GROMACS .gro file of C-alpha atoms in nm:
model
  374
    1MET     CA    1  -6.199 -15.329  -2.372
    2ASN     CA    2  -6.163 -15.454  -2.052
    3GLY     CA    3  -5.896 -15.615  -2.077
    4THR     CA    4  -5.968 -15.823  -2.358
    5ILE     CA    5  -5.769 -15.951  -2.644
    6ARG     CA    6  -5.864 -15.947  -3.039
    7VAL     CA    7  -5.793 -16.256  -3.187
    8GLY     CA    8  -5.965 -16.155  -3.585
    9ASN     CA    9  -6.277 -16.136  -3.708
   10LEU     CA   10  -6.559 -16.317  -3.686
   11PHE     CA   11  -6.816 -16.264  -4.047
   12GLY     CA   12  -6.673 -15.912  -4.004
   13ILE     CA   13  -6.779 -15.894  -3.650
   14PRO     CA   14  -6.428 -15.840  -3.440
   15PHE     CA   15  -6.425 -16.161  -3.251
   16TYR     CA   16  -6.268 -16.074  -2.811
   17ILE     CA   17  -6.166 -16.298  -2.567
   18HIS     CA   18  -6.131 -16.227  -2.198
   19PRO     CA   19  -5.859 -16.346  -2.062
   20SER     CA   20  -5.995 -16.571  -1.810
   21TRP     CA   21  -6.120 -16.803  -2.185
   22PHE     CA   22  -5.770 -16.956  -2.213
   23LEU     CA   23  -5.800 -17.015  -1.801
   24VAL     CA   24  -6.139 -17.204  -1.833
   25LEU     CA   25  -6.022 -17.375  -2.192
   26GLY     CA   26  -5.705 -17.501  -2.034
   27LEU     CA   27  -5.911 -17.662  -1.671
   28VAL     CA   28  -6.188 -17.767  -1.946
   29THR     CA   29  -5.877 -18.005  -2.133
   30TRP     CA   30  -5.745 -18.038  -1.839
   31SER     CA   31  -6.077 -18.242  -1.723
   32TYR     CA   32  -6.189 -18.403  -1.934
   33SER     CA   33  -5.808 -18.590  -2.116
   34SER     CA   34  -5.818 -18.728  -1.792
   35GLY     CA   35  -6.166 -18.912  -1.784
   36LEU     CA   36  -6.141 -19.045  -2.120
   37GLY     CA   37  -5.785 -19.148  -1.977
   38ALA     CA   38  -5.962 -19.358  -1.738
   39GLN     CA   39  -6.242 -19.425  -1.922
   40PHE     CA   40  -6.065 -19.549  -2.222
   41PRO     CA   41  -5.708 -19.664  -2.029
   42GLN     CA   42  -5.599 -19.761  -2.391
   43LEU     CA   43  -5.493 -19.375  -2.494
   44GLY     CA   44  -5.235 -19.282  -2.415
   45GLY     CA   45  -5.146 -18.946  -2.214
   46GLY     CA   46  -5.127 -18.786  -2.516
   47LEU     CA   47  -5.369 -18.905  -2.722
   48ALA     CA   48  -5.661 -18.816  -2.460
   49LEU     CA   49  -5.475 -18.494  -2.413
   50LEU     CA   50  -5.493 -18.403  -2.761
   51LEU     CA   51  -5.921 -18.504  -2.761
   52GLY     CA   52  -5.955 -18.277  -2.440
   53LEU     CA   53  -5.814 -17.992  -2.634
   54MET     CA   54  -6.088 -18.096  -2.936
   55THR     CA   55  -6.339 -18.104  -2.732
   56ALA     CA   56  -6.305 -17.778  -2.523
   57LEU     CA   57  -6.241 -17.662  -2.815
   58LEU     CA   58  -6.621 -17.767  -3.030
   59LEU     CA   59  -6.789 -17.668  -2.668
   60PHE     CA   60  -6.641 -17.305  -2.690
   61SER     CA   61  -6.692 -17.313  -3.038
   62SER     CA   62  -7.102 -17.372  -2.961
   63VAL     CA   63  -7.095 -17.072  -2.742
   64VAL     CA   64  -6.994 -16.880  -3.024
   65ALA     CA   65  -7.203 -17.001  -3.253
   66HIS     CA   66  -7.478 -16.952  -2.982
   67GLU     CA   67  -7.308 -16.596  -2.959
   68LEU     CA   68  -7.381 -16.552  -3.369
   69GLY     CA   69  -7.730 -16.694  -3.365
   70HIS     CA   70  -7.830 -16.398  -3.162
   71SER     CA   71  -7.602 -16.175  -3.425
   72PHE     CA   72  -7.722 -16.293  -3.739
   73VAL     CA   73  -8.057 -16.240  -3.616
   74ALA     CA   74  -7.982 -15.860  -3.543
   75ILE     CA   75  -7.845 -15.787  -3.882
   76ARG     CA   76  -8.108 -15.900  -3.971
   77GLN     CA   77  -8.324 -15.661  -3.798
   78GLY     CA   78  -8.062 -15.337  -3.934
   79ILE     CA   79  -7.891 -15.336  -3.611
   80ASP     CA   80  -7.446 -15.328  -3.630
   81VAL     CA   81  -7.334 -15.630  -3.399
   82LYS     CA   82  -7.018 -15.465  -3.226
   83SER     CA   83  -6.804 -15.714  -3.125
   84ILE     CA   84  -6.827 -16.096  -2.942
   85THR     CA   85  -6.684 -16.115  -2.659
   86LEU     CA   86  -6.613 -16.488  -2.519
   87PHE     CA   87  -6.557 -16.467  -2.099
   88ILE     CA   88  -6.528 -16.663  -1.754
   89PHE     CA   89  -6.949 -16.737  -1.813
   90GLY     CA   90  -6.963 -16.843  -2.150
   91GLY     CA   91  -7.023 -16.497  -2.486
   92LEU     CA   92  -7.188 -16.208  -2.540
   93ALA     CA   93  -7.249 -16.001  -2.835
   94SER     CA   94  -7.268 -15.699  -2.808
   95LEU     CA   95  -7.507 -15.436  -2.995
   96GLU     CA   96  -7.544 -15.145  -3.116
   97LYS     CA   97  -7.886 -15.125  -3.069
   98GLU     CA   98  -8.186 -15.223  -2.875
   99SER     CA   99  -8.491 -15.365  -3.172
  100GLU     CA  100  -8.740 -15.122  -3.192
  101THR     CA  101  -9.068 -15.399  -3.162
  102PRO     CA  102  -9.082 -15.660  -2.920
  103ALA     CA  103  -9.154 -15.899  -3.134
  104GLU     CA  104  -8.817 -15.820  -3.288
  105ALA     CA  105  -8.711 -15.843  -2.956
  106PHE     CA  106  -8.811 -16.156  -2.871
  107TRP     CA  107  -8.619 -16.320  -3.215
  108VAL     CA  108  -8.307 -16.176  -3.095
  109ALA     CA  109  -8.259 -16.330  -2.786
  110ILE     CA  110  -8.438 -16.715  -2.879
  111ALA     CA  111  -8.189 -16.699  -3.124
  112GLY     CA  112  -7.925 -16.807  -2.964
  113PRO     CA  113  -8.092 -17.077  -2.818
  114LEU     CA  114  -8.274 -17.216  -3.111
  115VAL     CA  115  -7.879 -17.241  -3.237
  116SER     CA  116  -7.762 -17.445  -2.903
  117LEU     CA  117  -8.048 -17.690  -2.934
  118LEU     CA  118  -7.962 -17.660  -3.315
  119LEU     CA  119  -7.684 -17.846  -3.194
  120PHE     CA  120  -7.767 -18.098  -2.936
  121ALA     CA  121  -7.982 -18.195  -3.248
  122ILE     CA  122  -7.720 -18.210  -3.476
  123PHE     CA  123  -7.457 -18.397  -3.230
  124THR     CA  124  -7.745 -18.601  -3.160
  125ALA     CA  125  -7.797 -18.728  -3.439
  126ILE     CA  126  -7.414 -18.744  -3.619
  127GLY     CA  127  -7.439 -19.001  -3.265
  128PHE     CA  128  -7.701 -19.239  -3.339
  129ALA     CA  129  -7.624 -19.221  -3.715
  130THR     CA  130  -7.272 -19.320  -3.729
  131ALA     CA  131  -7.350 -19.591  -3.388
  132ALA     CA  132  -7.016 -19.413  -3.297
  133THR     CA  133  -6.887 -19.623  -3.016
  134GLY     CA  134  -6.542 -19.516  -2.742
  135PRO     CA  135  -6.380 -19.235  -2.749
  136LEU     CA  136  -6.593 -19.079  -3.021
  137ALA     CA  137  -6.912 -19.161  -2.910
  138ALA     CA  138  -6.851 -18.995  -2.542
  139ILE     CA  139  -6.720 -18.708  -2.733
  140LEU     CA  140  -7.030 -18.653  -2.941
  141SER     CA  141  -7.184 -18.724  -2.604
  142VAL     CA  142  -7.050 -18.483  -2.437
  143VAL     CA  143  -7.065 -18.181  -2.686
  144ALA     CA  144  -7.465 -18.234  -2.733
  145PHE     CA  145  -7.537 -18.191  -2.305
  146VAL     CA  146  -7.318 -17.921  -2.294
  147ASN     CA  147  -7.488 -17.820  -2.651
  148LEU     CA  148  -7.828 -17.851  -2.394
  149ALA     CA  149  -7.715 -17.708  -2.090
  150LEU     CA  150  -7.635 -17.418  -2.266
  151ALA     CA  151  -7.918 -17.376  -2.426
  152LEU     CA  152  -8.146 -17.475  -2.057
  153PHE     CA  153  -7.985 -17.203  -1.873
  154ASN     CA  154  -7.997 -16.903  -2.064
  155LEU     CA  155  -8.399 -17.022  -2.096
  156ILE     CA  156  -8.381 -16.851  -1.749
  157PRO     CA  157  -8.654 -16.655  -1.764
  158GLY     CA  158  -8.399 -16.349  -1.573
  159LEU     CA  159  -8.174 -16.079  -1.724
  160PRO     CA  160  -7.845 -16.062  -1.893
  161LEU     CA  161  -7.942 -16.436  -2.029
  162ASP     CA  162  -8.113 -16.522  -2.269
  163GLY     CA  163  -8.463 -16.611  -2.093
  164GLY     CA  164  -8.471 -16.237  -1.968
  165ASN     CA  165  -8.526 -16.118  -2.246
  166ILE     CA  166  -8.732 -16.331  -2.361
  167LEU     CA  167  -8.894 -16.228  -2.079
  168LYS     CA  168  -8.913 -15.849  -2.107
  169SER     CA  169  -9.027 -15.855  -2.480
  170LEU     CA  170  -9.271 -16.068  -2.370
  171VAL     CA  171  -9.395 -15.796  -2.093
  172TRP     CA  172  -9.272 -15.536  -2.344
  173LYS     CA  173  -9.561 -15.647  -2.590
  174ILE     CA  174  -9.848 -15.702  -2.275
  175THR     CA  175  -9.696 -15.316  -2.134
  176GLY     CA  176  -9.699 -15.118  -2.428
  177ASN     CA  177  -9.311 -15.063  -2.260
  178PRO     CA  178  -9.035 -15.153  -2.294
  179TYR     CA  179  -8.841 -15.043  -1.993
  180LYS     CA  180  -9.160 -15.241  -1.766
  181GLY     CA  181  -9.011 -15.499  -1.962
  182VAL     CA  182  -8.580 -15.436  -1.865
  183ALA     CA  183  -8.697 -15.384  -1.513
  184PHE     CA  184  -8.921 -15.682  -1.442
  185ALA     CA  185  -8.667 -15.920  -1.617
  186SER     CA  186  -8.401 -15.741  -1.430
  187ARG     CA  187  -8.638 -15.824  -1.091
  188VAL     CA  188  -8.648 -16.171  -1.162
  189GLY     CA  189  -8.272 -16.220  -1.233
  190GLN     CA  190  -8.138 -16.097  -0.885
  191ILE     CA  191  -8.433 -16.357  -0.787
  192PHE     CA  192  -8.189 -16.654  -0.961
  193GLY     CA  193  -7.937 -16.452  -0.900
  194TRP     CA  194  -7.960 -16.505  -0.454
  195VAL     CA  195  -8.105 -16.855  -0.506
  196ALA     CA  196  -7.762 -16.975  -0.654
  197ILE     CA  197  -7.623 -16.782  -0.434
  198ALA     CA  198  -7.695 -16.933  -0.138
  199SER     CA  199  -7.752 -17.347  -0.317
  200GLY     CA  200  -7.382 -17.238  -0.387
  201LEU     CA  201  -7.351 -17.141   0.015
  202VAL     CA  202  -7.545 -17.367   0.212
  203PRO     CA  203  -7.341 -17.673   0.122
  204LEU     CA  204  -7.043 -17.375   0.268
  205LEU     CA  205  -7.119 -17.349   0.575
  206LEU     CA  206  -7.360 -17.612   0.656
  207PHE     CA  207  -7.036 -17.937   0.534
  208GLY     CA  208  -6.762 -17.700   0.461
  209SER     CA  209  -6.837 -17.832   0.055
  210PHE     CA  210  -6.755 -17.659  -0.264
  211ALA     CA  211  -6.914 -17.829  -0.430
  212ASN     CA  212  -7.130 -17.621  -0.575
  213PHE     CA  213  -6.906 -17.306  -0.550
  214TRP     CA  214  -6.991 -17.253  -0.940
  215ASN     CA  215  -7.308 -17.177  -0.818
  216LEU     CA  216  -7.182 -16.835  -0.592
  217LEU     CA  217  -7.064 -16.690  -0.935
  218ILE     CA  218  -7.296 -16.733  -1.139
  219GLY     CA  219  -7.526 -16.599  -0.853
  220PHE     CA  220  -7.337 -16.295  -0.831
  221PHE     CA  221  -7.295 -16.247  -1.229
  222LEU     CA  222  -7.665 -16.180  -1.250
  223LEU     CA  223  -7.773 -16.018  -0.886
  224GLN     CA  224  -7.413 -15.727  -1.113
  225ASN     CA  225  -7.570 -15.751  -1.419
  226ALA     CA  226  -7.949 -15.816  -1.334
  227GLY     CA  227  -7.915 -15.499  -1.136
  228ASN     CA  228  -7.710 -15.289  -1.391
  229ALA     CA  229  -7.943 -15.329  -1.639
  230ALA     CA  230  -8.248 -15.242  -1.405
  231GLN     CA  231  -8.022 -14.933  -1.369
  232PHE     CA  232  -8.003 -14.827  -1.717
  233ALA     CA  233  -8.349 -14.906  -1.786
  234ARG     CA  234  -8.436 -14.631  -1.488
  235VAL     CA  235  -8.203 -14.371  -1.740
  236GLN     CA  236  -8.403 -14.481  -2.053
  237GLU     CA  237  -8.724 -14.422  -1.957
  238GLN     CA  238  -8.591 -14.071  -1.763
  239LEU     CA  239  -8.483 -13.930  -2.096
  240THR     CA  240  -8.747 -14.111  -2.320
  241GLY     CA  241  -8.909 -13.772  -2.469
  242LEU     CA  242  -8.654 -13.552  -2.442
  243THR     CA  243  -8.436 -13.418  -2.717
  244ALA     CA  244  -8.032 -13.240  -2.738
  245ALA     CA  245  -8.232 -12.884  -2.710
  246ASP     CA  246  -8.385 -12.983  -2.343
  247ALA     CA  247  -8.013 -13.085  -2.249
  248VAL     CA  248  -7.876 -12.783  -2.301
  249THR     CA  249  -7.641 -12.538  -2.106
  250LEU     CA  250  -7.816 -12.212  -2.014
  251ASP     CA  251  -7.526 -11.931  -2.077
  252SER     CA  252  -7.347 -12.119  -2.296
  253PRO     CA  253  -6.985 -12.043  -2.410
  254VAL     CA  254  -7.120 -11.857  -2.723
  255VAL     CA  255  -6.908 -11.601  -2.859
  256SER     CA  256  -6.962 -11.400  -3.202
  257ALA     CA  257  -6.656 -11.401  -3.460
  258ASN     CA  258  -6.670 -11.010  -3.509
  259LEU     CA  259  -6.532 -10.961  -3.186
  260THR     CA  260  -6.168 -10.811  -3.121
  261LEU     CA  261  -5.911 -11.056  -2.864
  262ARG     CA  262  -5.943 -10.866  -2.700
  263LYS     CA  263  -6.294 -10.846  -2.578
  264PHE     CA  264  -6.314 -11.154  -2.635
  265ALA     CA  265  -6.070 -11.224  -2.352
  266ASP     CA  266  -6.180 -10.894  -2.114
  267GLU     CA  267  -6.582 -10.980  -2.158
  268GLN     CA  268  -6.546 -11.356  -2.157
  269VAL     CA  269  -6.183 -11.538  -2.023
  270LEU     CA  270  -6.089 -11.272  -1.784
  271ASN     CA  271  -6.503 -11.237  -1.623
  272GLY     CA  272  -6.400 -11.503  -1.410
  273GLN     CA  273  -6.561 -11.731  -1.597
  274ASN     CA  274  -6.469 -12.138  -1.569
  275TRP     CA  275  -6.503 -12.183  -1.970
  276ARG     CA  276  -6.127 -12.280  -2.168
  277ARG     CA  277  -6.350 -12.366  -2.521
  278PHE     CA  278  -6.609 -12.132  -2.728
  279LEU     CA  279  -6.842 -12.208  -2.976
  280VAL     CA  280  -6.817 -11.902  -3.234
  281THR     CA  281  -7.152 -11.829  -3.530
  282ASP     CA  282  -7.168 -11.520  -3.744
  283ASP     CA  283  -7.454 -11.272  -3.734
  284ASN     CA  284  -7.680 -11.488  -3.769
  285GLY     CA  285  -7.630 -11.716  -3.485
  286GLN     CA  286  -7.490 -11.951  -3.689
  287LEU     CA  287  -7.158 -12.153  -3.589
  288LEU     CA  288  -6.911 -12.138  -3.751
  289GLY     CA  289  -6.600 -12.338  -3.553
  290ALA     CA  290  -6.497 -12.315  -3.227
  291VAL     CA  291  -6.186 -12.093  -3.034
  292SER     CA  292  -6.001 -12.246  -2.731
  293VAL     CA  293  -5.792 -11.990  -2.491
  294ASP     CA  294  -5.495 -12.158  -2.589
  295ASN     CA  295  -5.558 -12.056  -2.942
  296LEU     CA  296  -5.483 -11.697  -2.791
  297ARG     CA  297  -5.114 -11.757  -2.749
  298SER     CA  298  -5.076 -11.819  -3.105
  299ILE     CA  299  -5.128 -11.418  -3.195
  300PRO     CA  300  -4.896 -11.179  -2.993
  301THR     CA  301  -5.048 -10.932  -2.731
  302ALA     CA  302  -4.986 -10.622  -2.928
  303LEU     CA  303  -5.244 -10.767  -3.206
  304TRP     CA  304  -5.494 -10.874  -3.000
  305THR     CA  305  -5.687 -10.528  -3.051
  306GLU     CA  306  -5.709 -10.625  -3.467
  307THR     CA  307  -5.728 -10.968  -3.498
  308GLN     CA  308  -6.114 -11.036  -3.540
  309VAL     CA  309  -6.155 -11.431  -3.316
  310ARG     CA  310  -6.258 -11.593  -3.646
  311GLU     CA  311  -5.911 -11.547  -3.755
  312VAL     CA  312  -5.795 -11.815  -3.508
  313MET     CA  313  -6.135 -12.020  -3.399
  314GLN     CA  314  -6.101 -12.405  -3.544
  315PRO     CA  315  -6.373 -12.592  -3.767
  316ILE     CA  316  -6.556 -12.802  -3.635
  317ALA     CA  317  -6.673 -13.091  -3.756
  318ASP     CA  318  -6.975 -13.286  -3.832
  319SER     CA  319  -6.874 -13.517  -3.567
  320GLY     CA  320  -6.885 -13.238  -3.309
  321THR     CA  321  -7.269 -13.134  -3.343
  322VAL     CA  322  -7.593 -13.244  -3.303
  323LYS     CA  323  -7.897 -13.189  -3.419
  324SER     CA  324  -8.142 -13.003  -3.181
  325ASP     CA  325  -8.433 -13.241  -3.183
  326GLN     CA  326  -8.238 -13.585  -3.174
  327PRO     CA  327  -8.346 -13.760  -2.886
  328LEU     CA  328  -8.158 -13.726  -2.584
  329LEU     CA  329  -8.130 -14.081  -2.561
  330GLU     CA  330  -7.895 -14.111  -2.891
  331VAL     CA  331  -7.735 -13.831  -2.757
  332VAL     CA  332  -7.608 -14.004  -2.468
  333GLN     CA  333  -7.497 -14.357  -2.675
  334ARG     CA  334  -7.336 -14.121  -2.912
  335LEU     CA  335  -7.081 -13.919  -2.640
  336GLU     CA  336  -7.015 -14.306  -2.417
  337GLN     CA  337  -6.924 -14.438  -2.803
  338GLN     CA  338  -6.690 -14.168  -2.932
  339LYS     CA  339  -6.584 -14.091  -2.534
  340LEU     CA  340  -6.721 -13.709  -2.584
  341SER     CA  341  -6.788 -13.461  -2.344
  342ALA     CA  342  -6.985 -13.224  -2.490
  343LEU     CA  343  -7.102 -13.143  -2.788
  344ALA     CA  344  -7.296 -12.803  -3.020
  345VAL     CA  345  -7.639 -12.803  -3.077
  346ILE     CA  346  -7.776 -12.664  -3.380
  347ARG     CA  347  -8.108 -12.631  -3.557
  348ASP     CA  348  -8.227 -12.769  -3.902
  349ASN     CA  349  -8.092 -12.445  -4.042
  350GLY     CA  350  -7.705 -12.400  -3.970
  351VAL     CA  351  -7.811 -12.182  -3.624
  352LEU     CA  352  -7.615 -12.264  -3.328
  353VAL     CA  353  -7.851 -12.361  -2.929
  354GLY     CA  354  -7.543 -12.358  -2.751
  355ILE     CA  355  -7.302 -12.644  -2.529
  356LEU     CA  356  -7.458 -13.010  -2.444
  357GLU     CA  357  -7.243 -13.183  -2.167
  358LYS     CA  358  -7.232 -13.473  -1.993
  359ALA     CA  359  -7.267 -13.334  -1.688
  360ALA     CA  360  -7.569 -13.092  -1.748
  361ILE     CA  361  -7.774 -13.418  -1.829
  362ILE     CA  362  -7.700 -13.564  -1.469
  363ASN     CA  363  -7.866 -13.276  -1.337
  364LEU     CA  364  -8.126 -13.311  -1.583
  365LEU     CA  365  -8.223 -13.691  -1.498
  366GLN     CA  366  -8.065 -13.585  -1.119
  367LYS     CA  367  -8.437 -13.413  -1.141
  368ARG     CA  368  -8.660 -13.540  -1.321
  369VAL     CA  369  -8.593 -13.810  -1.079
  370GLN     CA  370  -8.715 -13.636  -0.785
  371THR     CA  371  -8.990 -13.497  -1.001
  372ASN     CA  372  -9.135 -13.825  -1.062
  373PRO     CA  373  -9.004 -14.068  -0.840
  374ALA     CA  374  -9.038 -14.453  -0.889
   0.00000   0.00000   0.00000
C-alpha cells in the first residue's frame, strides 16, 4: 500500500505504518527525552530516553485509538474497515464505502474526536487522582494535551479532517445531496490549507524563520486531499443514476460458441479489430465463457475448420461478471478494488449484454461533463 509496512491486525483490521512514521517517532522520542532531561536533571540519560520513547508510543497509541473510534462506529453500520494506517500527519482509517445516511456519516466522523476528548479526560483525571509529580506528571500532562489538540485540530471544518466530514454530513442533511456536502467541505478545507500555507510562508519570507514550517506541510496536505475529495465527489455525482448497462461498449467482442475457429479467425481476428479477447455465448445469448487469440495456438491450424470455439473457450468466474442493473458507481469501485480492466455485463437470466471497460466509463463521464458542465 504505497510503501507502507503491514505490522499486523488490530481487532481484525489490517494495520499499516508508513516509513515516515518511524522518523516522527524518533524525533518525538528525542525531543521529549531532551525536555525531560533538562526539566529533571536527576534523570539519567538512559532513563530520560526510555521515558521519551514511552511518551511517544503513548501519543501514537492515542492516534490509533482515534482511528479505532471511527472504525468501530463504521463496523456497527455494516461498513468494512479495509485498514488503519499511521503516517507522518497522523492516522487514516480506510473504509469500504460511505455511510448510507447523513446521520450515520456524522457519527463515524465525530467518533474519532470524541475518543481523543475521552483520552484527554482520562489522562487529566489520572493526574489529579494520583496527585502525580515529577516526570510522571509531565508525561500525563503532555499526553492529555496532545489528545486535546488532536481532537480540536481534527474538528477544523474542512476536508479531509474529521470536522470536514462532519460539515459534509450537515450539508448533506440540509440539501439531501451528499456530493454537495463533499464539495462544500472540500472548499472549506482548501481555504484552511491556504491559511496554513500563508502562516508558514509569511514568517519565512519576512524574518527567515522556520518556526511555522510544519504549517506549510499541513497546508499542502489539506490542499491536495481536499482537492482530491472534491474531484472524486464530482465523479460520483456524474455516475449517480447510471448502471453497468449504460457503460457497455457498443459492438462488444462477442462470438457464438458454435463458430468454428476458422470462421472466428477470419471474421473476428483478421478483420482489423484490435480485440484480443472475446466473450462467448450460446444460441440463447447466454454467456458461456471467453476465448482469446492466444487460445487458437493450442489447436493446429489444420483442425480449425472442424473445431468450435466452445472447445477452446475458458470459463468466466463470477468475479469477472456484473449484473446489468448494478449501479455504475459500485462497478467502478469494484474495478479499482480488484484491479480489473473490464467486466462482462449480464442480465439476471444470464443473457450477455456486452463488455464494460474502464475506458468506456471514462468516455461516458467526459460526455456527461460536456453535456452537464458544473
